[in-house]
PDB file of C-alpha atoms in Angstrom:
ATOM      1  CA  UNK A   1     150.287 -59.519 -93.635  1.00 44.00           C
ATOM      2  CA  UNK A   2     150.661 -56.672 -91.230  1.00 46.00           C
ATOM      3  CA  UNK A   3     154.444 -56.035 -90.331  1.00 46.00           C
ATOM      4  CA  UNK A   4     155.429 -55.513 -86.551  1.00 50.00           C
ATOM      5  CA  UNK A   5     156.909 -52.289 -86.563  1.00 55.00           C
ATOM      6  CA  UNK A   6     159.023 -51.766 -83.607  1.00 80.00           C
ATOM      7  CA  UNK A   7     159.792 -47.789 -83.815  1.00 84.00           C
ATOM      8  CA  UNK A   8     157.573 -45.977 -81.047  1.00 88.00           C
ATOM      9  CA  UNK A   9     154.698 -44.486 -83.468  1.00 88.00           C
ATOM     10  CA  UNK A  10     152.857 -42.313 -81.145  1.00 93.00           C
ATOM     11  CA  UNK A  11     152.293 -38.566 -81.333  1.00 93.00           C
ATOM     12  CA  UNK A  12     152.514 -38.011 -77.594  1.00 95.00           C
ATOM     13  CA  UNK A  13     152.809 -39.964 -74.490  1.00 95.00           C
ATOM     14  CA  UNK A  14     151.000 -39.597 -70.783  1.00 93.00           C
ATOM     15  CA  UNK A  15     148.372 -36.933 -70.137  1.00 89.00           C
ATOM     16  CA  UNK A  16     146.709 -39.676 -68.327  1.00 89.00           C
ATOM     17  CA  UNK A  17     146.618 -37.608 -64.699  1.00 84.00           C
ATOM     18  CA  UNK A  18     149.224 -38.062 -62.089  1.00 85.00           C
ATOM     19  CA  UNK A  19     149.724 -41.157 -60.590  1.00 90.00           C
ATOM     20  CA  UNK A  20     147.662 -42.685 -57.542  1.00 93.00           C
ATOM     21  CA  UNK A  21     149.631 -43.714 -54.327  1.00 94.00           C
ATOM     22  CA  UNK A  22     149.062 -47.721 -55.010  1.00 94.00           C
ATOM     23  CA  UNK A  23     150.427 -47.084 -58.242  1.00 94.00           C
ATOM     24  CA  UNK A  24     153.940 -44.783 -57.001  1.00 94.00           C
ATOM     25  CA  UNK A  25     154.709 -47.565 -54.415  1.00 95.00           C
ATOM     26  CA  UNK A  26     154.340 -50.279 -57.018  1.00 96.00           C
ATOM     27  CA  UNK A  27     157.056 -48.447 -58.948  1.00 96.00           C
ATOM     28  CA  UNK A  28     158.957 -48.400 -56.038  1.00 95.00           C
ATOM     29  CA  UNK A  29     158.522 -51.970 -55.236  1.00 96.00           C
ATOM     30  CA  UNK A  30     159.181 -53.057 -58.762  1.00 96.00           C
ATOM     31  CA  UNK A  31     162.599 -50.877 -58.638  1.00 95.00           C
ATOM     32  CA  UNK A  32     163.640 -52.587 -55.395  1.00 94.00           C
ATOM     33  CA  UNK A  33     162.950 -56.144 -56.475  1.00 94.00           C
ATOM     34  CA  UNK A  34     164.518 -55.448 -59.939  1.00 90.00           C
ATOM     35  CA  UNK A  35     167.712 -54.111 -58.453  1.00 87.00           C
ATOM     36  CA  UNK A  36     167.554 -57.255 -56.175  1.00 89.00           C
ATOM     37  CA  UNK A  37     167.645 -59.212 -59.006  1.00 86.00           C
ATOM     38  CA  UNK A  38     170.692 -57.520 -60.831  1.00 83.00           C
ATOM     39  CA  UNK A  39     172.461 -57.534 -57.585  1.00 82.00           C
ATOM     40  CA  UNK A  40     171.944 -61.124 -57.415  1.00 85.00           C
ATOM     41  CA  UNK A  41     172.699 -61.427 -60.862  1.00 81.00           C
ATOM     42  CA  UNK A  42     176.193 -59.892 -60.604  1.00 79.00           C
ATOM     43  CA  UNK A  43     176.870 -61.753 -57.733  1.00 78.00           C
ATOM     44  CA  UNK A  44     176.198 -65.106 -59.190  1.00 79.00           C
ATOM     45  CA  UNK A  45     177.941 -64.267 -61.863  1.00 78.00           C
ATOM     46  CA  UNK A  46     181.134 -63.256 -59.499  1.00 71.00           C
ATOM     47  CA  UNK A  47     180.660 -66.748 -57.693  1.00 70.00           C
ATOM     48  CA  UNK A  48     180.375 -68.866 -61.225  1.00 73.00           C
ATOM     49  CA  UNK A  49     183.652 -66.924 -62.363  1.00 68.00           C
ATOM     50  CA  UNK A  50     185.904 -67.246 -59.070  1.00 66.00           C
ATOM     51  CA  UNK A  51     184.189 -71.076 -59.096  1.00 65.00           C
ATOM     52  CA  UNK A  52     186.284 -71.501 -62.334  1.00 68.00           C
ATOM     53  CA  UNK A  53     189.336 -69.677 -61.955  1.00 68.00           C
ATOM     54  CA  UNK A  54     189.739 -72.025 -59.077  1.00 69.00           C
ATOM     55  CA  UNK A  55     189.185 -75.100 -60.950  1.00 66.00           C
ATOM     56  CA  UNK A  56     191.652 -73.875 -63.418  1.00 69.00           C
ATOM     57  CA  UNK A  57     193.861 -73.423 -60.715  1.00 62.00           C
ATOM     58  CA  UNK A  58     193.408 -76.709 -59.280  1.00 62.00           C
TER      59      UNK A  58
ATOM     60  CA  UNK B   1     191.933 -32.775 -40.096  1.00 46.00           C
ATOM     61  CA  UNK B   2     191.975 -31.146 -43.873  1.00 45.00           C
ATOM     62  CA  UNK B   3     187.976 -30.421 -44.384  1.00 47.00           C
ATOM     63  CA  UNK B   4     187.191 -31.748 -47.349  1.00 45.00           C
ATOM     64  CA  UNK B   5     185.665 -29.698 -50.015  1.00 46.00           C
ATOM     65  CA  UNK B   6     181.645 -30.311 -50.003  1.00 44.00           C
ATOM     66  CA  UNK B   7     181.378 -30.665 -54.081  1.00 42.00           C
ATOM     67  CA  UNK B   8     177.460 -30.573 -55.067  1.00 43.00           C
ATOM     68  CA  UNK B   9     175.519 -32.281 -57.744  1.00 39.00           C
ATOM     69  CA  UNK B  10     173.849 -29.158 -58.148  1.00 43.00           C
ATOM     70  CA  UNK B  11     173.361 -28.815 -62.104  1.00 41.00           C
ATOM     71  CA  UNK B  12     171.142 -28.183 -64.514  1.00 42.00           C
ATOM     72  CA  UNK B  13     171.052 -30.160 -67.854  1.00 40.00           C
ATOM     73  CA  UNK B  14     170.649 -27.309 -70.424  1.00 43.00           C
ATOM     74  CA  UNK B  15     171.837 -29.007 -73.949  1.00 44.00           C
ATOM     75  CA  UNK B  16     172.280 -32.352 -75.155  1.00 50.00           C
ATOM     76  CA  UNK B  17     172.623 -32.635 -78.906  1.00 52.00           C
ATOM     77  CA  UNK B  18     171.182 -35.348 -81.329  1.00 74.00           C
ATOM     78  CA  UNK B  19     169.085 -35.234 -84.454  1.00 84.00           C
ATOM     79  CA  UNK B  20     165.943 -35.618 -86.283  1.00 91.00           C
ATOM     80  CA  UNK B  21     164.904 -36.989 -89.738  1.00 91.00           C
ATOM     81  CA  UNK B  22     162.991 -34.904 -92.260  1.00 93.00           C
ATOM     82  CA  UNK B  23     160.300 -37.901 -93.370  1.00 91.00           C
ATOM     83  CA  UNK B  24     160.342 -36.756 -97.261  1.00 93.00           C
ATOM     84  CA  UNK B  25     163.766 -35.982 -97.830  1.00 94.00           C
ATOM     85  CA  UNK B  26     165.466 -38.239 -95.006  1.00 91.00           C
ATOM     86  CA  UNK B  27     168.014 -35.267 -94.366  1.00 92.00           C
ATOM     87  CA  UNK B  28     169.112 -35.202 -90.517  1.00 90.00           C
ATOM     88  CA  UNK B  29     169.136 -32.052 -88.473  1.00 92.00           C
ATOM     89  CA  UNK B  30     171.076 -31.404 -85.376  1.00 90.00           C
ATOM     90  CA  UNK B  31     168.726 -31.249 -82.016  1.00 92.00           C
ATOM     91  CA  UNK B  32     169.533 -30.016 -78.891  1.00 93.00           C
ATOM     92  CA  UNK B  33     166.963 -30.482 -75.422  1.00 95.00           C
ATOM     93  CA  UNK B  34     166.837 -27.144 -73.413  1.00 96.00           C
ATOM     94  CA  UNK B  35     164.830 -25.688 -70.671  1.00 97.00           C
ATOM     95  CA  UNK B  36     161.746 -24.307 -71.683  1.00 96.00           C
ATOM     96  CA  UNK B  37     160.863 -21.282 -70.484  1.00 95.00           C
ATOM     97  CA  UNK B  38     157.379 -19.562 -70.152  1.00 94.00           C
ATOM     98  CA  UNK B  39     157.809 -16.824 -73.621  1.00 94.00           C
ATOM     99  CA  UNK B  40     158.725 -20.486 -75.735  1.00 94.00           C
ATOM    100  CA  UNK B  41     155.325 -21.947 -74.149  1.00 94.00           C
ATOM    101  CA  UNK B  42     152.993 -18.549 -75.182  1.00 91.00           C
ATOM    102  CA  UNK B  43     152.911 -20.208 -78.627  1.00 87.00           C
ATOM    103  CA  UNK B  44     151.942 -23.773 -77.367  1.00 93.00           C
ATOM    104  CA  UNK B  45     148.350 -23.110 -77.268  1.00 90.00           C
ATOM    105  CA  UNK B  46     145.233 -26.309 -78.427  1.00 89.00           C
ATOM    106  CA  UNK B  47     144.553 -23.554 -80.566  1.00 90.00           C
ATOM    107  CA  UNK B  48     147.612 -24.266 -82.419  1.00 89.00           C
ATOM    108  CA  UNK B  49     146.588 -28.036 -82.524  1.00 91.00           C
ATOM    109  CA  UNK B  50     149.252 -28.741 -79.262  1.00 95.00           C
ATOM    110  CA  UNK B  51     146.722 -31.323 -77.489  1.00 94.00           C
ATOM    111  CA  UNK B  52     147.848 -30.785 -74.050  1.00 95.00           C
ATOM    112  CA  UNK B  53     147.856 -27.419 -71.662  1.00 95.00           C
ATOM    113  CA  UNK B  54     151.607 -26.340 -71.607  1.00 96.00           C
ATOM    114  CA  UNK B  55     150.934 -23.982 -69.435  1.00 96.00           C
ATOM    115  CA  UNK B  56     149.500 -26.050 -66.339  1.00 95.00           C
ATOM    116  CA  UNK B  57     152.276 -28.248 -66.930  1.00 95.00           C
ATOM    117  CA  UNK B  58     154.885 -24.851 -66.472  1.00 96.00           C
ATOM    118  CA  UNK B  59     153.044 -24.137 -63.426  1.00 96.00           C
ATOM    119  CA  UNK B  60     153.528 -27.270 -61.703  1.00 96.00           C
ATOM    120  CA  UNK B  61     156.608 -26.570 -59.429  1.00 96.00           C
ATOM    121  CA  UNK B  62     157.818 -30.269 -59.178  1.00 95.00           C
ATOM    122  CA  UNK B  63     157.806 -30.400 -63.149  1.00 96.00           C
ATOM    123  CA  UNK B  64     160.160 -28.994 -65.676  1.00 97.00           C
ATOM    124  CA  UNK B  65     159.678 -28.717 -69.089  1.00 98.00           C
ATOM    125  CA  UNK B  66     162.494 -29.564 -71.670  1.00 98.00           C
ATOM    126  CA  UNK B  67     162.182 -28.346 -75.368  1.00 97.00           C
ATOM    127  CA  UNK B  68     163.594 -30.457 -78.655  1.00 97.00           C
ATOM    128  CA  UNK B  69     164.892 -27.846 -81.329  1.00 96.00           C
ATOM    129  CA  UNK B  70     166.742 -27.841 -84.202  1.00 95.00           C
ATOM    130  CA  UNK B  71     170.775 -26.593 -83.662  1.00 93.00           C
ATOM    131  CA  UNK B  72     170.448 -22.929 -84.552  1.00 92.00           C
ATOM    132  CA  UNK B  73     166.492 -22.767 -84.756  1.00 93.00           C
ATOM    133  CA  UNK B  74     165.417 -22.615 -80.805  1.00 90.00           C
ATOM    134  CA  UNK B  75     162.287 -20.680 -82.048  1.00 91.00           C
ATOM    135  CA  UNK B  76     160.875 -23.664 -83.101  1.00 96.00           C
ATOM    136  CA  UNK B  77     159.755 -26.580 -80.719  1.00 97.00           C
ATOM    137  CA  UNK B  78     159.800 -29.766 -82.052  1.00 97.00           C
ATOM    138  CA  UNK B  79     158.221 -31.523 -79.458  1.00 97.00           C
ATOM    139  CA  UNK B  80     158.232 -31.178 -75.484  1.00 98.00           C
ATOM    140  CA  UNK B  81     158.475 -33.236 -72.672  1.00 97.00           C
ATOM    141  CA  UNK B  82     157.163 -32.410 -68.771  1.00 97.00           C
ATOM    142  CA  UNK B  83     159.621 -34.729 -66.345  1.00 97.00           C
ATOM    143  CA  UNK B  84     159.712 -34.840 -62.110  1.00 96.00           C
ATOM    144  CA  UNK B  85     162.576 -36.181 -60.761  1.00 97.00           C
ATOM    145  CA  UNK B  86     161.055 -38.050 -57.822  1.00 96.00           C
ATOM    146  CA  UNK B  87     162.954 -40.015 -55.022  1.00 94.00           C
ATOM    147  CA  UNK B  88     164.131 -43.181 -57.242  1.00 94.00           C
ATOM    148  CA  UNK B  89     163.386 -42.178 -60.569  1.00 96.00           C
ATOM    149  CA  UNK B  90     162.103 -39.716 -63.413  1.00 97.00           C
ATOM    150  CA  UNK B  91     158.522 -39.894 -63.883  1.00 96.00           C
ATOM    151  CA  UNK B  92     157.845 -38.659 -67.067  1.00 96.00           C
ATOM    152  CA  UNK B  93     153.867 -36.943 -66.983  1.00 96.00           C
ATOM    153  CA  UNK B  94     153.558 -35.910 -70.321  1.00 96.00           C
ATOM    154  CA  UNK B  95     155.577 -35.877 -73.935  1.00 96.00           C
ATOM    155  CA  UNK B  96     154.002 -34.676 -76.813  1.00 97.00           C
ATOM    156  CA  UNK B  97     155.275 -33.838 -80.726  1.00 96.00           C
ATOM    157  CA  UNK B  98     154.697 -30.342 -82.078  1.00 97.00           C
ATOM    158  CA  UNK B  99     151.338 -30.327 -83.966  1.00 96.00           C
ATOM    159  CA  UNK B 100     153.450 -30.458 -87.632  1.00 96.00           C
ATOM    160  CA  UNK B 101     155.030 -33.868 -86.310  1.00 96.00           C
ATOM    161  CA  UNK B 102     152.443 -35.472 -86.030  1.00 94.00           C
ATOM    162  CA  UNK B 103     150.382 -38.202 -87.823  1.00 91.00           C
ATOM    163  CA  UNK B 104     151.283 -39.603 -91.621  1.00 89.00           C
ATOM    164  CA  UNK B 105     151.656 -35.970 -92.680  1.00 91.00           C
ATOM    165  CA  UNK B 106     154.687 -35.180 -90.322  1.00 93.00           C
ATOM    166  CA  UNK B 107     157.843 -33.125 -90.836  1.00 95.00           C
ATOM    167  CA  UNK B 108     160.862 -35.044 -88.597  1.00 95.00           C
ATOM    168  CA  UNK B 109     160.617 -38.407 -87.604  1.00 92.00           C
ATOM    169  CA  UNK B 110     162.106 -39.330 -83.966  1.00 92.00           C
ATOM    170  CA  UNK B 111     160.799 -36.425 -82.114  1.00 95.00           C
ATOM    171  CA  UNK B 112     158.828 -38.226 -78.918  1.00 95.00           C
ATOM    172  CA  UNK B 113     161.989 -41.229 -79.353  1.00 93.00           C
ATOM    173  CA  UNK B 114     164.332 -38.311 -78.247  1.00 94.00           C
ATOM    174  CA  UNK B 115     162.300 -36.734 -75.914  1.00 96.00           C
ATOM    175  CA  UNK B 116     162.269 -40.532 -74.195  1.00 96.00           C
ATOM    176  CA  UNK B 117     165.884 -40.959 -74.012  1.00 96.00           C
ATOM    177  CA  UNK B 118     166.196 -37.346 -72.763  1.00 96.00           C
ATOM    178  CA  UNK B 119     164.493 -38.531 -69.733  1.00 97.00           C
ATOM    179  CA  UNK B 120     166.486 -41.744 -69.482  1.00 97.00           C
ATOM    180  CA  UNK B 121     169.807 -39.636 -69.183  1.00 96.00           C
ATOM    181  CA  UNK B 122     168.906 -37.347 -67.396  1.00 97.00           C
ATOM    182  CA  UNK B 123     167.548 -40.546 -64.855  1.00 97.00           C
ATOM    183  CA  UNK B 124     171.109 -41.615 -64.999  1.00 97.00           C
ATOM    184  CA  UNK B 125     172.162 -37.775 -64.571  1.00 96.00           C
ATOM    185  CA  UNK B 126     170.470 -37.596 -61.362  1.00 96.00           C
ATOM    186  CA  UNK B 127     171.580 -41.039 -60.020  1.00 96.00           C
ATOM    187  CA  UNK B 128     168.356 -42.864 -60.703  1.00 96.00           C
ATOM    188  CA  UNK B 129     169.987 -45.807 -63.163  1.00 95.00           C
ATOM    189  CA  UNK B 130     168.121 -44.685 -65.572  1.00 96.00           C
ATOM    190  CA  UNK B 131     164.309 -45.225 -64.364  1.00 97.00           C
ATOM    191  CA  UNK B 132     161.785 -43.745 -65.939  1.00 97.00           C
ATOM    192  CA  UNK B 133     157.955 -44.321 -65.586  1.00 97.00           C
ATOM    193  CA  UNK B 134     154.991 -43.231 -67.147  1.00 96.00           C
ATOM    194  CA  UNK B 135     151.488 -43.830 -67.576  1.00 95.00           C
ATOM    195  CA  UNK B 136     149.883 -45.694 -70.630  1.00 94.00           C
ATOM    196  CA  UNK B 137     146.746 -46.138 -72.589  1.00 93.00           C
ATOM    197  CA  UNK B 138     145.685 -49.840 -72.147  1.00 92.00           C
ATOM    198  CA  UNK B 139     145.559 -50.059 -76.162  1.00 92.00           C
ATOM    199  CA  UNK B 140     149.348 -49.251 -76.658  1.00 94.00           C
ATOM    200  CA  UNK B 141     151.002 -50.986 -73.779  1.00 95.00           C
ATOM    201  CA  UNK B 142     152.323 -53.472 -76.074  1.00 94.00           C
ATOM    202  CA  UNK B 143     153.703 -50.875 -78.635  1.00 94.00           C
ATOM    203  CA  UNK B 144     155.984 -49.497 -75.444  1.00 95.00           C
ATOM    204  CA  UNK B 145     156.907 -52.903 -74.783  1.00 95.00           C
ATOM    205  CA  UNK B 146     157.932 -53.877 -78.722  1.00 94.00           C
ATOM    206  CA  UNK B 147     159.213 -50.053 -79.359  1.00 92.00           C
ATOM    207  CA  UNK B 148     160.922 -48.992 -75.912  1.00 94.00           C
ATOM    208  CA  UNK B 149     161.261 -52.222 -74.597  1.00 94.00           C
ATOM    209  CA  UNK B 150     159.207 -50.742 -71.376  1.00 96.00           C
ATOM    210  CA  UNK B 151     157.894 -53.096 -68.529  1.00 96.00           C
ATOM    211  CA  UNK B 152     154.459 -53.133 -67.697  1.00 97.00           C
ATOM    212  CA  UNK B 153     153.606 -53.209 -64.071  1.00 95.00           C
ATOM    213  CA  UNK B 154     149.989 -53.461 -63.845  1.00 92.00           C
ATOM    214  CA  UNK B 155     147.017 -51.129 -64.381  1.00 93.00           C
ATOM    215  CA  UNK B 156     148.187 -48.651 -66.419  1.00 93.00           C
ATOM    216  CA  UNK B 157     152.145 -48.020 -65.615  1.00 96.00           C
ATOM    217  CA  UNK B 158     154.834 -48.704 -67.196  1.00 97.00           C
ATOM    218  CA  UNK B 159     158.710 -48.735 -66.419  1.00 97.00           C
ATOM    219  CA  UNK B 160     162.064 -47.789 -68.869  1.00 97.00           C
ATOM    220  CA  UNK B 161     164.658 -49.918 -66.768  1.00 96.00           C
ATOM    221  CA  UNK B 162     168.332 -49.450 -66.440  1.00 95.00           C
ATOM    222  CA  UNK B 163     168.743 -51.983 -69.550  1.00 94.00           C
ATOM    223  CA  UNK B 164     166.129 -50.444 -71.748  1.00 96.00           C
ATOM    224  CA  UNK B 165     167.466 -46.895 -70.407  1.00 97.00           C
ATOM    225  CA  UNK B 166     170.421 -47.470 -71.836  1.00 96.00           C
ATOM    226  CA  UNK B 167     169.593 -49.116 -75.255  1.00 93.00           C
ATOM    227  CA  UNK B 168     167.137 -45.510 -75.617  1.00 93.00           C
ATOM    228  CA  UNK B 169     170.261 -43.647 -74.987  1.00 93.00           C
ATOM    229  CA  UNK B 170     172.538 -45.234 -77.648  1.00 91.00           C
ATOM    230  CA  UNK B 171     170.023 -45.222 -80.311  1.00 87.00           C
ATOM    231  CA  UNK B 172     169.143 -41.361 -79.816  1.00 85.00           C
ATOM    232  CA  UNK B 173     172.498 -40.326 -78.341  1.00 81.00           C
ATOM    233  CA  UNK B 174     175.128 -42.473 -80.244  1.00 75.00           C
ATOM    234  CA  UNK B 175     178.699 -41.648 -79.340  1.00 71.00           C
TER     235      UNK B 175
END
């Protein structure tokens, strides 16, 4: 059986041409939504925490 | 009012030190990442097996060119790497291992690794959390995703998050 390797194993990356405008605002939209997310995230998190504290408190 | 002093993020990454792994006798060597300049690129020629045109990357005026040496050797270029800082992140157009690193006959192991995390901190450096993006073959998508832990995005781009920024950075850059 083959084993997964996961060390990168490539002699060079890119060289592909530069990107195409679809592609540099669908970076920019997945860097939006993903900072969303850990925003949300963190805040959640905050929420779950103070949530708790309070019940102890109580 | 006291004016207060204007203090600029105006600076220029010139050495960050790590190391390499000689594949036969598993010795480390000290690295550093510096600016490449156009006399270190006269020898990066497809004649010397380099597969890429150094050159027209140099030229490019949005792109700089970092160099991977070994501490004390600068005459040597392990491997280089062509990065743009664009307006949320550091797109990284081309990284390539010098012609002696590459394929099962290769001198140092963790050449192109490096060169990735290089362009992770400085993403971080330049207050871009760490974003990074570059373009893959369709073939080896799912080697960036098991080996960087890189998201794919569609078609044929792929992102190095803040997460997988970071776990780059303390593999290649330990404290």
């Amino acid at each position: 059986m083959k084993n997964k390797t996961n060390e990168l194993n490539v002699d060079f990356i890119g060289g592909l041409g530069p990107l195409t405008k679809e592609e540099e605002n669908a970076i920019s939209k997945f860097l939006r939504e993903n900072k969303e997310k850990i925003k949300s995230k963190e805040l959640r998190g905050k929420l779950t925490s103070k949530k708790r504290s309070s019940k102890q408190l109580a | 009012m006291k004016r207060r002093k204007e203090i600029g993020l105006d600076f220029e990454i010139d050495k960050l030190t790590n190391s390499i792994e000689n594949v036969i006798t598993g010795d480390s060597f000290s690295t550093e990442v510096s600016l490449a300049n156009i006399t270190d690129l006269k020898g990066v020629k497809k004649k010397d097996s380099w597969q890429f045109n150094w050159m027209y990357e140099y030229k490019q005026p949005e792109r700089d060119i970092y160099k991977l040496t070994i501490v004390n050797n600068q005459d040597i270029i392990q491997g280089l790497v062509s990065l743009e800082v664009k307006t949320d992140h550091v797109y990284m157009h081309l990284v390539e291992s010098a012609p002696f690193n590459k394929g099962k006959n290769k001198v140092y192991a963790g050449v192109l690794g490096n060169l990735v995390a290089f362009a992770c901190k400085l993403s971080f450096q330049r207050g871009h959390e760490g974003n990074v993006s570059f373009q893959s073959k369709s073939q080896l998508v799912q080697h960036y995703i098991d080996s960087l832990d890189a998201k794919h995005i569609g078609g044929r781009v792929m992102i190095l998050d803040t997460v997988a920024a970071l776990k780059l950075i303390n593999k290649y850059f330990p404290l």
